[in-house]
PDB file of C-alpha atoms in Angstrom:
ATOM      1  CA  UNK I   1      -4.005  16.852 -11.667  1.00 91.00           C
ATOM      2  CA  UNK I   2      -1.663  19.635 -10.637  1.00 90.00           C
ATOM      3  CA  UNK I   3      -1.791  22.444  -8.077  1.00 91.00           C
ATOM      4  CA  UNK I   4      -0.098  24.950 -10.362  1.00 90.00           C
ATOM      5  CA  UNK I   5      -2.225  26.745 -12.977  1.00 91.00           C
ATOM      6  CA  UNK I   6       0.880  27.398 -15.109  1.00 89.00           C
ATOM      7  CA  UNK I   7       1.594  23.663 -15.414  1.00 87.00           C
ATOM      8  CA  UNK I   8      -2.036  22.954 -16.278  1.00 90.00           C
ATOM      9  CA  UNK I   9      -1.958  25.663 -18.952  1.00 88.00           C
ATOM     10  CA  UNK I  10       1.219  24.161 -20.453  1.00 85.00           C
ATOM     11  CA  UNK I  11      -0.314  20.673 -20.484  1.00 85.00           C
ATOM     12  CA  UNK I  12      -3.542  21.982 -21.968  1.00 86.00           C
ATOM     13  CA  UNK I  13      -1.611  23.752 -24.751  1.00 85.00           C
ATOM     14  CA  UNK I  14      -0.269  20.354 -25.846  1.00 83.00           C
ATOM     15  CA  UNK I  15      -3.826  19.006 -26.122  1.00 83.00           C
ATOM     16  CA  UNK I  16      -4.118  20.300 -29.701  1.00 81.00           C
ATOM     17  CA  UNK I  17      -1.354  17.893 -30.775  1.00 85.00           C
ATOM     18  CA  UNK I  18      -3.455  14.894 -29.694  1.00 86.00           C
ATOM     19  CA  UNK I  19      -6.044  13.084 -31.813  1.00 89.00           C
ATOM     20  CA  UNK I  20      -9.690  14.087 -31.429  1.00 89.00           C
ATOM     21  CA  UNK I  21     -10.357  10.816 -29.579  1.00 90.00           C
ATOM     22  CA  UNK I  22      -7.584  11.511 -27.058  1.00 88.00           C
ATOM     23  CA  UNK I  23      -8.595  15.165 -26.685  1.00 85.00           C
ATOM     24  CA  UNK I  24     -12.059  14.025 -25.632  1.00 86.00           C
ATOM     25  CA  UNK I  25     -10.611  11.946 -22.793  1.00 85.00           C
ATOM     26  CA  UNK I  26      -8.239  14.563 -21.382  1.00 86.00           C
ATOM     27  CA  UNK I  27      -9.166  16.607 -18.333  1.00 86.00           C
ATOM     28  CA  UNK I  28      -6.890  19.042 -16.542  1.00 88.00           C
ATOM     29  CA  UNK I  29      -7.757  19.587 -12.892  1.00 91.00           C
ATOM     30  CA  UNK I  30      -6.259  21.946 -10.355  1.00 93.00           C
ATOM     31  CA  UNK I  31      -6.162  19.749  -7.266  1.00 93.00           C
ATOM     32  CA  UNK I  32      -3.785  18.441  -4.631  1.00 94.00           C
ATOM     33  CA  UNK I  33      -2.625  14.933  -5.602  1.00 94.00           C
ATOM     34  CA  UNK I  34      -2.546  13.943  -1.950  1.00 94.00           C
ATOM     35  CA  UNK I  35      -6.210  14.866  -1.358  1.00 94.00           C
ATOM     36  CA  UNK I  36      -8.421  14.459  -4.415  1.00 91.00           C
ATOM     37  CA  UNK I  37     -11.840  13.029  -5.173  1.00 92.00           C
ATOM     38  CA  UNK I  38     -12.892  12.139  -8.717  1.00 91.00           C
ATOM     39  CA  UNK I  39     -15.569  10.001 -10.367  1.00 86.00           C
ATOM     40  CA  UNK I  40     -15.675   7.236 -11.653  1.00 80.00           C
ATOM     41  CA  UNK I  41     -13.061   4.617 -10.667  1.00 94.00           C
ATOM     42  CA  UNK I  42     -10.220   4.427 -13.187  1.00 95.00           C
ATOM     43  CA  UNK I  43      -8.616   1.432 -14.848  1.00 95.00           C
ATOM     44  CA  UNK I  44      -5.254   3.191 -14.941  1.00 94.00           C
ATOM     45  CA  UNK I  45      -3.632   5.992 -12.958  1.00 95.00           C
ATOM     46  CA  UNK I  46      -0.196   7.263 -13.976  1.00 94.00           C
ATOM     47  CA  UNK I  47       2.177   9.438 -11.939  1.00 94.00           C
ATOM     48  CA  UNK I  48       5.048  10.276 -14.322  1.00 90.00           C
ATOM     49  CA  UNK I  49       8.324  12.155 -13.979  1.00 89.00           C
ATOM     50  CA  UNK I  50       9.204  11.313 -10.373  1.00 92.00           C
ATOM     51  CA  UNK I  51       5.916  12.796  -9.110  1.00 94.00           C
ATOM     52  CA  UNK I  52       5.924  10.680  -5.948  1.00 96.00           C
ATOM     53  CA  UNK I  53       9.350  11.991  -4.932  1.00 97.00           C
ATOM     54  CA  UNK I  54       8.220  15.643  -4.772  1.00 95.00           C
ATOM     55  CA  UNK I  55       5.781  14.702  -2.024  1.00 96.00           C
ATOM     56  CA  UNK I  56       6.997  14.541   1.553  1.00 96.00           C
ATOM     57  CA  UNK I  57       6.432  11.121   3.164  1.00 97.00           C
ATOM     58  CA  UNK I  58       3.048  12.047   4.715  1.00 97.00           C
ATOM     59  CA  UNK I  59       1.750  13.568   1.471  1.00 97.00           C
ATOM     60  CA  UNK I  60       3.037  10.541  -0.484  1.00 97.00           C
ATOM     61  CA  UNK I  61       1.113   8.177   1.831  1.00 97.00           C
ATOM     62  CA  UNK I  62      -2.035  10.293   1.404  1.00 97.00           C
ATOM     63  CA  UNK I  63      -1.576  10.341  -2.381  1.00 97.00           C
ATOM     64  CA  UNK I  64      -1.208   6.566  -2.540  1.00 98.00           C
ATOM     65  CA  UNK I  65      -4.375   6.140  -0.446  1.00 97.00           C
ATOM     66  CA  UNK I  66      -6.223   8.443  -2.896  1.00 96.00           C
ATOM     67  CA  UNK I  67      -4.911   6.388  -5.809  1.00 97.00           C
ATOM     68  CA  UNK I  68      -6.104   3.168  -4.161  1.00 97.00           C
ATOM     69  CA  UNK I  69      -9.605   4.633  -3.616  1.00 96.00           C
ATOM     70  CA  UNK I  70      -9.821   5.735  -7.255  1.00 96.00           C
ATOM     71  CA  UNK I  71      -8.658   2.530  -8.955  1.00 96.00           C
ATOM     72  CA  UNK I  72     -11.194   0.146 -10.472  1.00 96.00           C
ATOM     73  CA  UNK I  73     -11.012  -3.408  -9.019  1.00 93.00           C
ATOM     74  CA  UNK I  74      -8.515  -4.564 -11.677  1.00 94.00           C
ATOM     75  CA  UNK I  75      -6.960  -1.110 -12.075  1.00 96.00           C
ATOM     76  CA  UNK I  76      -3.249  -0.447 -12.400  1.00 96.00           C
ATOM     77  CA  UNK I  77      -1.187   2.371 -10.907  1.00 97.00           C
ATOM     78  CA  UNK I  78       2.034   3.137 -12.799  1.00 96.00           C
ATOM     79  CA  UNK I  79       4.749   5.539 -11.691  1.00 97.00           C
ATOM     80  CA  UNK I  80       8.382   6.145 -12.450  1.00 96.00           C
ATOM     81  CA  UNK I  81      11.180   7.409 -10.259  1.00 96.00           C
ATOM     82  CA  UNK I  82      14.955   7.343 -10.272  1.00 94.00           C
ATOM     83  CA  UNK I  83      16.711   4.527  -8.417  1.00 94.00           C
ATOM     84  CA  UNK I  84      18.091   5.953  -5.180  1.00 94.00           C
ATOM     85  CA  UNK I  85      20.321   3.191  -3.805  1.00 93.00           C
ATOM     86  CA  UNK I  86      23.423   5.102  -4.888  1.00 91.00           C
ATOM     87  CA  UNK I  87      22.415   8.038  -2.666  1.00 93.00           C
ATOM     88  CA  UNK I  88      22.291   5.802   0.402  1.00 90.00           C
ATOM     89  CA  UNK I  89      25.695   4.327  -0.544  1.00 92.00           C
ATOM     90  CA  UNK I  90      27.371   7.716  -1.058  1.00 93.00           C
ATOM     91  CA  UNK I  91      26.006   9.200   2.150  1.00 94.00           C
ATOM     92  CA  UNK I  92      24.946  12.750   2.932  1.00 96.00           C
ATOM     93  CA  UNK I  93      26.701  15.577   1.134  1.00 95.00           C
ATOM     94  CA  UNK I  94      26.171  18.921  -0.557  1.00 96.00           C
ATOM     95  CA  UNK I  95      27.628  20.074  -3.845  1.00 96.00           C
ATOM     96  CA  UNK I  96      30.249  22.727  -3.021  1.00 96.00           C
ATOM     97  CA  UNK I  97      29.361  24.831  -6.082  1.00 97.00           C
ATOM     98  CA  UNK I  98      26.468  24.978  -8.543  1.00 97.00           C
ATOM     99  CA  UNK I  99      27.072  22.978 -11.727  1.00 98.00           C
ATOM    100  CA  UNK I 100      26.169  24.393 -15.143  1.00 98.00           C
ATOM    101  CA  UNK I 101      23.667  21.948 -16.678  1.00 97.00           C
ATOM    102  CA  UNK I 102      22.246  23.872 -19.629  1.00 97.00           C
ATOM    103  CA  UNK I 103      22.723  26.903 -21.884  1.00 97.00           C
ATOM    104  CA  UNK I 104      19.909  28.197 -24.065  1.00 95.00           C
ATOM    105  CA  UNK I 105      19.759  31.125 -26.468  1.00 95.00           C
ATOM    106  CA  UNK I 106      16.584  32.678 -27.818  1.00 91.00           C
ATOM    107  CA  UNK I 107      17.490  35.700 -29.919  1.00 90.00           C
ATOM    108  CA  UNK I 108      18.799  38.352 -27.490  1.00 91.00           C
ATOM    109  CA  UNK I 109      17.911  36.206 -24.479  1.00 94.00           C
ATOM    110  CA  UNK I 110      20.521  33.851 -23.017  1.00 96.00           C
ATOM    111  CA  UNK I 111      19.768  31.516 -20.127  1.00 97.00           C
ATOM    112  CA  UNK I 112      22.257  29.498 -18.123  1.00 97.00           C
ATOM    113  CA  UNK I 113      20.830  26.905 -15.729  1.00 97.00           C
ATOM    114  CA  UNK I 114      22.862  25.705 -12.752  1.00 98.00           C
ATOM    115  CA  UNK I 115      22.039  22.911 -10.333  1.00 98.00           C
ATOM    116  CA  UNK I 116      23.278  22.353  -6.803  1.00 98.00           C
ATOM    117  CA  UNK I 117      22.288  19.262  -4.796  1.00 96.00           C
ATOM    118  CA  UNK I 118      22.257  18.508  -1.092  1.00 97.00           C
ATOM    119  CA  UNK I 119      21.657  14.894  -0.032  1.00 97.00           C
ATOM    120  CA  UNK I 120      20.354  14.071   3.450  1.00 97.00           C
ATOM    121  CA  UNK I 121      20.434  10.277   3.772  1.00 97.00           C
ATOM    122  CA  UNK I 122      18.710  10.193   7.176  1.00 96.00           C
ATOM    123  CA  UNK I 123      15.719  12.197   5.870  1.00 96.00           C
ATOM    124  CA  UNK I 124      15.901  10.408   2.481  1.00 97.00           C
ATOM    125  CA  UNK I 125      15.789  13.836   0.887  1.00 97.00           C
ATOM    126  CA  UNK I 126      17.599  15.362  -2.046  1.00 97.00           C
ATOM    127  CA  UNK I 127      17.246  19.142  -2.180  1.00 98.00           C
ATOM    128  CA  UNK I 128      17.907  20.342  -5.715  1.00 97.00           C
ATOM    129  CA  UNK I 129      18.467  24.061  -6.139  1.00 98.00           C
ATOM    130  CA  UNK I 130      18.181  25.495  -9.644  1.00 97.00           C
ATOM    131  CA  UNK I 131      19.691  28.844 -10.514  1.00 98.00           C
ATOM    132  CA  UNK I 132      18.632  30.476 -13.791  1.00 97.00           C
ATOM    133  CA  UNK I 133      20.927  33.293 -14.928  1.00 97.00           C
ATOM    134  CA  UNK I 134      18.873  35.182 -17.515  1.00 97.00           C
ATOM    135  CA  UNK I 135      20.362  37.838 -19.764  1.00 96.00           C
ATOM    136  CA  UNK I 136      17.796  39.672 -21.852  1.00 93.00           C
ATOM    137  CA  UNK I 137      19.668  42.249 -23.928  1.00 90.00           C
ATOM    138  CA  UNK I 138      21.273  44.567 -21.371  1.00 91.00           C
ATOM    139  CA  UNK I 139      19.158  43.304 -18.469  1.00 95.00           C
ATOM    140  CA  UNK I 140      20.252  40.475 -16.211  1.00 96.00           C
ATOM    141  CA  UNK I 141      18.309  38.659 -13.511  1.00 97.00           C
ATOM    142  CA  UNK I 142      18.591  35.509 -11.467  1.00 97.00           C
ATOM    143  CA  UNK I 143      15.780  33.124 -10.574  1.00 97.00           C
ATOM    144  CA  UNK I 144      16.517  30.554  -7.861  1.00 97.00           C
ATOM    145  CA  UNK I 145      14.277  27.817  -6.513  1.00 96.00           C
ATOM    146  CA  UNK I 146      14.667  24.534  -4.663  1.00 97.00           C
ATOM    147  CA  UNK I 147      12.772  21.287  -5.171  1.00 96.00           C
ATOM    148  CA  UNK I 148      12.931  18.668  -2.430  1.00 97.00           C
ATOM    149  CA  UNK I 149      12.774  15.011  -3.481  1.00 97.00           C
ATOM    150  CA  UNK I 150      11.877  12.459  -0.818  1.00 98.00           C
ATOM    151  CA  UNK I 151      13.124   9.238  -2.355  1.00 97.00           C
ATOM    152  CA  UNK I 152      12.470   5.568  -1.696  1.00 96.00           C
ATOM    153  CA  UNK I 153      14.962   2.740  -2.067  1.00 95.00           C
ATOM    154  CA  UNK I 154      13.954  -0.554  -3.662  1.00 94.00           C
ATOM    155  CA  UNK I 155      13.169  -2.431  -0.465  1.00 95.00           C
ATOM    156  CA  UNK I 156      10.771   0.353   0.625  1.00 97.00           C
ATOM    157  CA  UNK I 157       8.565   0.384  -2.471  1.00 97.00           C
ATOM    158  CA  UNK I 158       6.475  -2.720  -1.807  1.00 97.00           C
ATOM    159  CA  UNK I 159       5.727  -1.945   1.880  1.00 98.00           C
ATOM    160  CA  UNK I 160       4.919   1.674   0.983  1.00 97.00           C
ATOM    161  CA  UNK I 161       2.399   0.509  -1.612  1.00 98.00           C
ATOM    162  CA  UNK I 162       0.975  -2.145   0.734  1.00 98.00           C
ATOM    163  CA  UNK I 163       0.408   0.434   3.472  1.00 97.00           C
ATOM    164  CA  UNK I 164      -1.972   2.199   1.056  1.00 97.00           C
ATOM    165  CA  UNK I 165      -3.718  -1.041   0.045  1.00 97.00           C
ATOM    166  CA  UNK I 166      -1.862  -1.364  -3.264  1.00 97.00           C
ATOM    167  CA  UNK I 167       0.041  -4.415  -4.523  1.00 96.00           C
ATOM    168  CA  UNK I 168       3.350  -4.429  -6.332  1.00 96.00           C
ATOM    169  CA  UNK I 169       2.962  -6.027  -9.768  1.00 95.00           C
ATOM    170  CA  UNK I 170       6.389  -5.372 -11.291  1.00 94.00           C
ATOM    171  CA  UNK I 171       9.491  -3.198 -11.182  1.00 95.00           C
ATOM    172  CA  UNK I 172      10.978  -2.498 -14.590  1.00 95.00           C
ATOM    173  CA  UNK I 173      13.943  -0.555 -15.891  1.00 92.00           C
ATOM    174  CA  UNK I 174      12.101   1.391 -18.594  1.00 89.00           C
ATOM    175  CA  UNK I 175       8.665   2.028 -20.082  1.00 88.00           C
ATOM    176  CA  UNK I 176       9.153  -0.748 -22.635  1.00 91.00           C
ATOM    177  CA  UNK I 177       9.095  -3.411 -19.904  1.00 89.00           C
ATOM    178  CA  UNK I 178      12.853  -3.926 -19.841  1.00 90.00           C
ATOM    179  CA  UNK I 179      14.297  -5.530 -16.713  1.00 91.00           C
ATOM    180  CA  UNK I 180      15.431  -3.309 -13.888  1.00 92.00           C
ATOM    181  CA  UNK I 181      19.203  -3.429 -13.514  1.00 89.00           C
ATOM    182  CA  UNK I 182      21.539  -1.508 -11.217  1.00 83.00           C
ATOM    183  CA  UNK I 183      22.609   0.703 -14.141  1.00 86.00           C
ATOM    184  CA  UNK I 184      19.016   1.690 -15.036  1.00 88.00           C
ATOM    185  CA  UNK I 185      18.271   5.415 -14.960  1.00 89.00           C
ATOM    186  CA  UNK I 186      14.541   4.875 -14.333  1.00 93.00           C
ATOM    187  CA  UNK I 187      12.574   2.594 -12.125  1.00 94.00           C
ATOM    188  CA  UNK I 188       9.048   1.950 -13.452  1.00 96.00           C
ATOM    189  CA  UNK I 189       6.570   0.433 -10.986  1.00 96.00           C
TER     190      UNK I 189
END
């Protein structure tokens, strides 16, 4: 499920790499993840790549309620996010300058990607601005966009799930079931 046709097209393009069995089970739907209706109930729902953080708190609550309605009685909801305790500890701040995070070259095209963060601890929001400097031969252009992440800290995960009628089964530090430790880069619920 995604609202953006471009993301659905990219995901669908990868379908050919999957086995015939998997291809038959894949569906790509343009819908809002905070207000969807599907049939039948599912034994597993997955929200990868920090999906829940790109939803504002109201949309996240609505999404979790949709997930709860769509899970089979013994169904499992799995999502991953980044641990955010360090943000609370560091306090609110904004990067003074964009930081170069990637350089890519494709023939005559060169792309530099910069990132600039602003952390608002009270709103539990990280606003990440990406700046793409694109040089295509003699032409140059800049594409800038901001993604807001509304994060949760560890002690908020269980009550947030419970509010939607979901139960916390486990918090792990990776997709292989490793224990969650303070140094973990992912938090898998």
